[in-house]
CSV table of C-alpha atoms in Angstrom, one decimal:
chain,number,residue,atom,x,y,z
D,1,MET,CA,81.0,91.2,106.0
D,2,SER,CA,83.7,88.7,105.0
D,3,ASP,CA,87.2,90.0,104.3
D,4,GLN,CA,87.2,87.7,101.3
D,5,HIS,CA,85.0,90.2,99.3
D,6,SER,CA,86.7,92.5,96.8
D,7,PHE,CA,87.7,96.0,97.9
D,8,GLU,CA,84.9,97.6,95.8
D,9,THR,CA,82.3,95.4,97.6
D,10,LEU,CA,83.7,96.1,101.0
D,11,ALA,CA,83.7,99.8,100.4
D,12,ILE,CA,80.0,99.7,99.8
D,13,HIS,CA,78.9,97.1,102.3
D,14,ALA,CA,81.3,96.8,105.2
D,15,GLY,CA,79.7,98.5,108.3
D,16,ASN,CA,76.7,99.4,106.2
D,17,THR,CA,74.1,97.1,107.7
D,18,ALA,CA,70.5,98.0,106.8
D,19,ASP,CA,68.6,99.8,109.6
D,20,PRO,CA,66.8,97.1,111.6
D,21,LEU,CA,63.8,99.4,112.3
D,22,THR,CA,63.0,100.7,108.8
D,23,GLY,CA,65.2,98.7,106.4
D,24,ALA,CA,67.0,101.9,105.3
D,25,VAL,CA,70.0,100.7,103.2
D,26,VAL,CA,72.1,103.7,104.3
D,27,PRO,CA,73.0,103.8,108.0
D,28,PRO,CA,71.1,106.7,109.7
D,29,ILE,CA,72.8,109.7,111.1
D,30,TYR,CA,72.4,109.2,114.8
D,31,GLN,CA,72.5,112.9,115.8
D,32,VAL,CA,72.4,112.2,119.5
D,33,SER,CA,74.5,112.8,122.5
D,34,THR,CA,73.2,110.3,125.0
D,35,TYR,CA,71.1,107.0,125.1
D,36,LYS,CA,68.3,105.7,127.2
D,37,GLN,CA,69.5,102.9,129.5
D,38,ASP,CA,67.4,99.9,130.6
D,39,GLY,CA,68.3,100.2,134.2
D,40,VAL,CA,71.6,101.4,135.6
D,41,GLY,CA,74.3,99.9,133.3
D,42,GLY,CA,71.7,98.4,131.0
D,43,LEU,CA,73.1,99.7,127.7
D,44,ARG,CA,71.5,99.0,124.3
D,45,GLY,CA,74.2,97.8,122.0
D,46,GLY,CA,76.9,99.2,124.3
D,47,TYR,CA,75.9,102.9,123.6
D,48,GLU,CA,75.8,105.3,126.5
D,49,TYR,CA,77.3,108.6,125.3
D,50,SER,CA,78.4,109.6,121.8
D,51,ARG,CA,81.9,110.6,122.7
D,52,SER,CA,82.5,107.0,123.7
D,53,ALA,CA,80.6,105.5,120.8
D,54,ASN,CA,77.9,106.4,118.2
D,55,PRO,CA,76.3,104.0,115.8
D,56,THR,CA,77.1,106.1,112.7
D,57,ARG,CA,80.7,106.4,113.8
D,58,THR,CA,80.7,102.6,114.5
D,59,ALA,CA,79.6,102.0,110.9
D,60,LEU,CA,82.5,104.1,109.6
D,61,GLU,CA,85.0,102.5,111.9
D,62,GLU,CA,84.0,99.0,110.8
D,63,ASN,CA,84.3,100.1,107.2
D,64,LEU,CA,87.7,101.6,107.7
D,65,ALA,CA,89.0,98.4,109.4
D,66,ALA,CA,87.7,96.2,106.6
D,67,LEU,CA,89.3,98.4,103.8
D,68,GLU,CA,92.7,98.5,105.4
D,69,GLY,CA,92.6,94.8,106.4
D,70,GLY,CA,92.9,95.7,110.1
D,71,ARG,CA,91.2,94.5,113.3
D,72,ARG,CA,89.9,97.9,114.4
D,73,GLY,CA,89.4,101.4,112.9
D,74,LEU,CA,89.0,104.6,114.9
D,75,ALA,CA,87.4,107.8,113.5
D,76,PHE,CA,88.5,111.2,114.6
D,77,ALA,CA,87.5,114.9,114.1
D,78,SER,CA,90.6,115.4,111.8
D,79,GLY,CA,93.7,113.7,110.6
D,80,LEU,CA,95.8,115.7,113.2
D,81,ALA,CA,93.4,114.7,116.0
D,82,ALA,CA,94.1,111.0,115.0
D,83,GLU,CA,97.8,111.7,115.0
D,84,ASP,CA,97.7,113.4,118.3
D,85,CYS,CA,95.8,110.5,119.9
D,86,LEU,CA,98.4,108.1,118.4
D,87,LEU,CA,101.4,110.0,119.7
D,88,ARG,CA,99.9,110.3,123.2
D,89,THR,CA,99.1,106.5,123.2
D,90,LEU,CA,102.5,105.3,122.0
D,91,LEU,CA,104.8,107.8,123.6
D,92,THR,CA,105.8,109.2,127.0
D,93,PRO,CA,108.2,112.1,127.8
D,94,GLY,CA,111.7,111.2,126.8
D,95,ASP,CA,110.7,108.9,123.9
D,96,HIS,CA,112.0,109.4,120.3
D,97,VAL,CA,110.4,109.1,116.9
D,98,VAL,CA,112.0,109.0,113.4
D,99,ILE,CA,110.0,111.1,111.0
D,100,PRO,CA,110.4,111.6,107.2
D,101,ASN,CA,112.3,114.5,105.7
D,102,ASP,CA,109.3,115.1,103.5
D,103,ALA,CA,106.2,115.1,105.6
D,104,TYR,CA,102.9,117.0,105.8
D,105,GLY,CA,103.5,120.4,107.4
D,106,GLY,CA,100.8,119.8,110.0
D,107,THR,CA,102.5,116.6,111.1
D,108,PHE,CA,105.9,118.3,111.4
D,109,ARG,CA,104.3,121.1,113.4
D,110,LEU,CA,102.7,118.6,115.7
D,111,PHE,CA,106.1,117.1,116.5
D,112,ALA,CA,108.1,120.3,116.5
D,113,LYS,CA,105.8,122.6,118.3
D,114,VAL,CA,103.5,120.4,120.4
D,115,ALA,CA,105.0,117.0,121.2
D,116,SER,CA,108.5,118.4,121.7
D,117,ARG,CA,107.1,120.6,124.6
D,118,TRP,CA,105.9,117.4,126.1
D,119,GLY,CA,109.4,115.9,126.0
D,120,VAL,CA,109.1,113.8,122.9
D,121,GLU,CA,112.1,114.0,120.6
D,122,PHE,CA,112.4,113.3,116.9
D,123,SER,CA,115.0,112.8,114.2
D,124,VAL,CA,114.5,113.5,110.5
D,125,ALA,CA,115.5,110.8,108.0
D,126,ASP,CA,115.1,110.1,104.3
D,127,THR,CA,112.7,107.2,104.7
D,128,SER,CA,113.2,106.1,101.1
D,129,ASP,CA,116.7,105.1,102.3
D,130,VAL,CA,116.4,102.1,104.6
D,131,SER,CA,119.9,102.5,105.9
D,132,ALA,CA,119.2,106.1,106.8
D,133,VAL,CA,116.1,105.0,108.8
D,134,ARG,CA,118.2,102.4,110.6
D,135,ALA,CA,120.9,105.0,111.4
D,136,ALA,CA,118.4,107.4,112.9
D,137,LEU,CA,117.2,105.0,115.5
D,138,THR,CA,118.2,105.5,119.1
D,139,PRO,CA,117.8,103.4,122.3
D,140,ARG,CA,114.8,105.7,123.1
D,141,THR,CA,113.1,105.3,119.7
D,142,LYS,CA,109.5,104.0,120.0
D,143,ALA,CA,108.2,104.6,116.5
D,144,ILE,CA,109.1,105.2,112.8
D,145,TRP,CA,106.7,107.5,111.0
D,146,VAL,CA,106.4,107.2,107.2
D,147,GLU,CA,104.4,108.9,104.5
D,148,THR,CA,104.3,107.1,101.1
D,149,PRO,CA,103.7,108.7,98.7
D,150,SER,CA,104.9,111.7,100.7
D,151,ASN,CA,103.5,115.2,100.9
D,152,PRO,CA,104.4,117.2,98.8
D,153,LEU,CA,107.5,115.7,97.1
D,154,LEU,CA,105.8,112.3,96.3
D,155,GLY,CA,108.6,110.3,97.7
D,156,ILE,CA,108.2,106.6,98.0
D,157,THR,CA,109.2,104.4,101.0
D,158,ASP,CA,109.5,100.6,100.9
D,159,ILE,CA,107.0,99.8,103.6
D,160,ALA,CA,108.0,96.1,103.9
D,161,ALA,CA,111.7,97.0,104.2
D,162,VAL,CA,111.2,99.7,106.8
D,163,ALA,CA,108.8,97.3,108.6
D,164,GLY,CA,111.7,94.9,108.9
D,165,VAL,CA,113.9,97.6,110.4
D,166,ALA,CA,111.1,98.4,112.9
D,167,ARG,CA,110.6,94.8,113.9
D,168,GLN,CA,114.3,94.2,114.4
D,169,ALA,CA,114.5,97.3,116.6
D,170,GLY,CA,111.2,96.5,118.5
D,171,VAL,CA,109.5,99.8,117.5
D,172,ARG,CA,106.2,100.6,115.9
D,173,LEU,CA,105.9,101.5,112.2
D,174,VAL,CA,103.3,104.2,111.5
D,175,VAL,CA,102.3,104.8,107.8
D,176,ASP,CA,100.3,107.8,106.7
D,177,ASN,CA,98.3,106.3,103.8
D,178,THR,CA,96.4,109.5,102.9
D,179,PHE,CA,97.9,110.0,99.5
D,180,ALA,CA,97.4,106.5,98.4
D,181,SER,CA,94.1,105.5,100.1
D,182,PRO,CA,93.5,101.8,101.0
D,183,TYR,CA,92.3,101.2,97.4
D,184,LEU,CA,95.8,101.7,96.1
D,185,GLN,CA,97.9,100.5,99.1
D,186,GLN,CA,97.4,98.6,102.3
D,187,PRO,CA,100.3,99.1,104.7
D,188,LEU,CA,99.2,96.7,107.4
D,189,SER,CA,99.6,93.8,104.9
D,190,LEU,CA,103.2,95.0,104.3
D,191,GLY,CA,104.1,95.0,108.0
D,192,ALA,CA,103.0,98.4,109.3
D,193,ASP,CA,101.6,98.6,112.9
D,194,VAL,CA,99.3,101.6,112.4
D,195,VAL,CA,97.8,103.3,109.4
D,196,VAL,CA,96.9,107.0,109.6
D,197,HIS,CA,94.4,108.8,107.3
D,198,SER,CA,93.1,112.2,106.9
D,199,THR,CA,89.7,111.1,105.8
D,200,THR,CA,89.1,114.7,104.7
D,201,LYS,CA,91.0,113.7,101.5
D,202,TYR,CA,90.4,110.8,99.2
D,203,MET,CA,88.2,108.8,101.6
D,204,GLY,CA,85.6,111.6,101.9
D,205,GLY,CA,86.5,112.7,98.4
D,206,HIS,CA,84.2,115.7,98.0
D,207,SER,CA,85.8,118.6,100.0
D,208,ASP,CA,82.9,118.7,102.3
D,209,VAL,CA,84.1,117.1,105.5
D,210,VAL,CA,87.1,117.1,107.9
D,211,GLY,CA,88.0,113.8,109.5
D,212,GLY,CA,90.8,111.4,110.5
D,213,ALA,CA,91.3,107.8,111.2
D,214,LEU,CA,93.6,105.2,112.7
D,215,VAL,CA,93.5,101.5,111.7
D,216,VAL,CA,95.5,98.7,113.6
D,217,SER,CA,95.7,95.0,113.7
D,218,ASP,CA,97.1,94.5,117.2
D,219,PRO,CA,94.1,94.0,119.6
D,220,GLU,CA,96.1,95.4,122.6
D,221,LEU,CA,97.1,98.5,120.7
D,222,ALA,CA,93.5,98.9,119.5
D,223,GLU,CA,92.2,98.9,123.0
D,224,GLU,CA,94.8,101.5,124.1
D,225,LEU,CA,94.0,103.7,121.2
D,226,ALA,CA,90.2,103.4,121.9
D,227,TYR,CA,90.8,104.3,125.6
D,228,HIS,CA,92.7,107.5,124.6
D,229,GLN,CA,90.2,108.3,121.9
D,230,ASN,CA,87.4,108.4,124.5
D,231,ALA,CA,89.6,110.0,127.2
D,232,MET,CA,90.7,112.8,124.8
D,233,GLY,CA,87.5,113.2,122.9
D,234,ALA,CA,88.4,114.4,119.5
D,235,VAL,CA,86.0,112.0,117.8
D,236,ALA,CA,84.2,112.3,114.5
D,237,GLY,CA,80.7,113.6,114.8
D,238,PRO,CA,77.8,111.6,113.4
D,239,PHE,CA,77.2,113.7,110.4
D,240,ASP,CA,80.9,113.9,109.5
D,241,ALA,CA,81.2,110.1,109.9
D,242,TRP,CA,78.2,109.7,107.6
D,243,LEU,CA,79.7,111.9,105.0
D,244,VAL,CA,83.0,110.0,105.0
D,245,LEU,CA,81.1,106.7,104.8
D,246,ARG,CA,79.2,108.0,101.9
D,247,GLY,CA,82.3,109.1,100.1
D,248,ILE,CA,84.1,105.8,100.6
D,249,LYS,CA,81.3,104.0,98.6
D,250,THR,CA,82.8,105.6,95.4
D,251,LEU,CA,86.4,105.5,96.4
D,252,ALA,CA,87.5,102.8,93.9
D,253,VAL,CA,85.9,104.4,90.9
D,254,ARG,CA,87.2,107.9,91.9
D,255,MET,CA,90.7,106.7,92.4
D,256,ASP,CA,90.8,105.0,89.0
D,257,ARG,CA,89.9,108.3,87.4
D,258,HIS,CA,92.3,110.3,89.6
D,259,ASP,CA,95.1,108.0,88.6
D,260,GLU,CA,94.2,108.1,84.9
D,261,ASN,CA,94.1,111.9,84.9
D,262,ALA,CA,97.2,112.4,86.9
D,263,ALA,CA,99.2,110.2,84.5
D,264,LYS,CA,98.1,112.4,81.6
D,265,VAL,CA,99.0,115.6,83.6
D,266,ALA,CA,102.4,114.2,84.5
D,267,ASP,CA,103.1,113.4,80.9
D,268,LEU,CA,102.2,116.9,79.8
D,269,LEU,CA,104.4,118.5,82.4
D,270,THR,CA,107.4,116.4,81.5
D,271,ARG,CA,107.3,117.9,78.0
D,272,HIS,CA,106.7,121.5,79.0
D,273,PRO,CA,109.7,123.9,78.7
D,274,GLU,CA,108.7,125.9,81.8
D,275,VAL,CA,108.8,122.8,84.0
D,276,THR,CA,112.2,121.7,85.3
D,277,GLN,CA,111.1,118.6,87.2
D,278,VAL,CA,108.0,116.5,87.6
D,279,LEU,CA,107.5,114.5,90.8
D,280,TYR,CA,105.1,111.6,90.2
D,281,PRO,CA,105.8,108.0,91.1
D,282,GLY,CA,104.1,106.8,87.9
D,283,LEU,CA,107.0,108.1,85.8
D,284,PRO,CA,109.7,105.5,85.1
D,285,GLU,CA,112.4,108.0,86.0
D,286,HIS,CA,111.0,108.6,89.5
D,287,PRO,CA,113.5,107.0,92.0
D,288,GLY,CA,110.7,105.2,93.8
D,289,HIS,CA,108.9,104.0,90.7
D,290,GLU,CA,109.7,100.3,91.0
D,291,ILE,CA,108.9,100.2,94.7
D,292,ALA,CA,105.6,102.1,94.1
D,293,ALA,CA,104.7,99.7,91.4
D,294,LYS,CA,105.3,96.8,93.8
D,295,GLN,CA,103.4,98.0,96.8
D,296,MET,CA,100.7,100.1,95.1
D,297,LYS,CA,97.8,99.2,92.8
D,298,ALA,CA,98.4,102.4,90.8
D,299,PHE,CA,100.2,105.7,91.4
D,300,GLY,CA,97.5,108.0,92.6
D,301,GLY,CA,96.2,111.5,91.8
D,302,MET,CA,98.9,113.7,93.2
D,303,VAL,CA,101.5,115.4,91.0
D,304,SER,CA,104.1,118.0,92.0
D,305,PHE,CA,106.4,120.0,89.7
D,306,ARG,CA,109.1,122.7,89.8
D,307,VAL,CA,108.8,125.8,87.7
D,308,ALA,CA,111.7,127.2,85.7
D,309,GLY,CA,111.2,130.8,86.7
D,310,GLY,CA,111.6,130.1,90.5
D,311,GLU,CA,109.3,131.0,93.4
D,312,GLU,CA,107.4,134.0,91.8
D,313,ALA,CA,106.8,132.1,88.6
D,314,ALA,CA,105.4,129.1,90.6
D,315,VAL,CA,103.1,131.4,92.5
D,316,GLU,CA,101.9,133.0,89.2
D,317,VAL,CA,101.1,129.5,87.8
D,318,CYS,CA,98.9,128.9,90.8
D,319,ASN,CA,97.2,132.3,90.3
D,320,ARG,CA,96.5,131.7,86.6
D,321,THR,CA,94.7,128.4,86.6
D,322,LYS,CA,90.9,128.5,86.0
D,323,LEU,CA,89.8,124.9,86.5
D,324,PHE,CA,92.5,124.0,89.1
D,325,THR,CA,91.2,125.8,92.2
D,326,LEU,CA,93.8,127.6,94.3
D,327,GLY,CA,93.4,126.0,97.7
D,328,GLU,CA,94.8,123.8,100.4
D,329,SER,CA,93.8,120.2,100.9
D,330,LEU,CA,93.5,117.5,98.3
D,331,GLY,CA,91.7,114.3,97.2
D,332,GLY,CA,88.4,115.9,96.2
D,333,VAL,CA,86.6,115.3,92.9
D,334,GLU,CA,87.7,118.8,91.8
D,335,SER,CA,91.3,119.6,90.9
D,336,LEU,CA,93.3,121.8,93.3
D,337,ILE,CA,96.6,123.7,92.9
D,338,GLU,CA,98.8,125.2,95.6
D,339,HIS,CA,102.2,126.5,96.5
D,340,PRO,CA,103.4,124.3,99.3
D,341,GLY,CA,106.1,126.7,100.5
D,342,ARG,CA,103.6,129.5,101.2
D,343,MET,CA,100.6,127.3,102.0
D,344,THR,CA,100.4,123.8,103.4
D,345,HIS,CA,104.1,123.5,104.3
D,346,ALA,CA,104.8,127.1,105.6
D,347,SER,CA,105.4,125.6,109.0
D,348,THR,CA,108.5,123.7,107.7
D,349,ALA,CA,110.3,126.9,106.7
D,350,GLY,CA,113.9,127.0,108.0
D,351,SER,CA,113.8,123.3,109.0
D,352,LEU,CA,115.1,120.1,107.4
D,353,LEU,CA,111.7,119.6,105.9
D,354,GLU,CA,111.6,123.0,104.1
D,355,VAL,CA,110.2,122.5,100.6
D,356,PRO,CA,111.6,124.0,97.4
D,357,SER,CA,110.3,127.5,96.8
D,358,ASP,CA,109.6,126.8,93.1
D,359,LEU,CA,107.4,123.8,93.8
D,360,VAL,CA,103.7,123.5,92.8
D,361,ARG,CA,101.5,120.7,94.0
D,362,LEU,CA,98.5,119.5,92.1
D,363,SER,CA,95.6,117.4,93.4
D,364,VAL,CA,94.3,116.1,90.1
D,365,GLY,CA,90.5,115.7,90.1
D,366,ILE,CA,88.1,113.6,88.0
D,367,GLU,CA,87.1,116.3,85.5
D,368,ASN,CA,87.7,115.7,81.8
D,369,ALA,CA,91.4,115.3,81.3
D,370,ASP,CA,91.6,117.4,78.2
D,371,ASP,CA,90.1,120.3,80.0
D,372,LEU,CA,92.7,120.0,82.8
D,373,LEU,CA,95.6,119.8,80.3
D,374,ALA,CA,94.4,122.9,78.5
D,375,ASP,CA,94.1,124.8,81.8
D,376,LEU,CA,97.7,123.9,82.9
D,377,THR,CA,99.0,124.7,79.4
D,378,GLN,CA,97.6,128.2,79.5
D,379,ALA,CA,98.7,128.7,83.1
D,380,LEU,CA,102.3,127.8,82.4
D,381,GLY,CA,102.3,130.1,79.4
């Protein structure tokens, strides 16, 4: 599949070769652990054991690489499994990483509670401030980690500018592209070395699968990651890979609707007396609006806001919605609401990444926008 095709075409066709035996237009689920060899070492298509490679996972990995404009994609059992593989590939004890002051709680936990015990150190920086990123570098820094838009405060980092800092320092730039998806943003084209995804979110899109991915352009790094993926074994199973591949086919049309609905929700919230602040990069007053407009096709489906009555009022808003389902995760066709401080980001309590207690995060789905606006209006009172 040529990379000259449009995103929408690649999403449907890249990696999705018709089955040579039956002509099935959807790649089969190869629910298999091992493969018959034609003599010792005589592998058919390079397949010997499904931890090492599986045809369904191969289809997904080829698709992921095409969508991000990378050389190779790697599919994992979860987003954190992908992150763990990346850290153990890039780093050794004594190395240092710069991480954002607004990051997914699971990512922070991985650094603070797991990698730190292995001797990996990290510093926290406001990655929207290029000078702060530069100041956080040390002689032992091996990577700069960025989320943009960030989780849950919807901060925006200038990927190209931070990529310049990384190149000058001789370190890798990792960009978690989960909130944007490759439809809205392609970090590799802006200078990033590695793109991370929780494919559980917008890529899968239907709240029915857990998965993760890494995409890279450097062939050497690709081989190192593939080695660790096989050696560590937290790979996407064939059915999970098939579900993500199925979800990706409608990614473009879903993201258009997510974005359209989120803009309407943000507009409502900016005018509501019980809301003190709306965090959405599509708003002109958002500090990262101009950069987001430059590096993103649109602003995405995530909106966070702060409630006038403080933490308890924010929790009550979460409890009162009827269409917005109270739950963790994001990026599904249905709208979700959560209180980050008590839910997805509880692990950041007491740290530099602790989130405001009056914060509510919305994953705006693709339902009728008027119904969503009415639900938020009644929940806010």
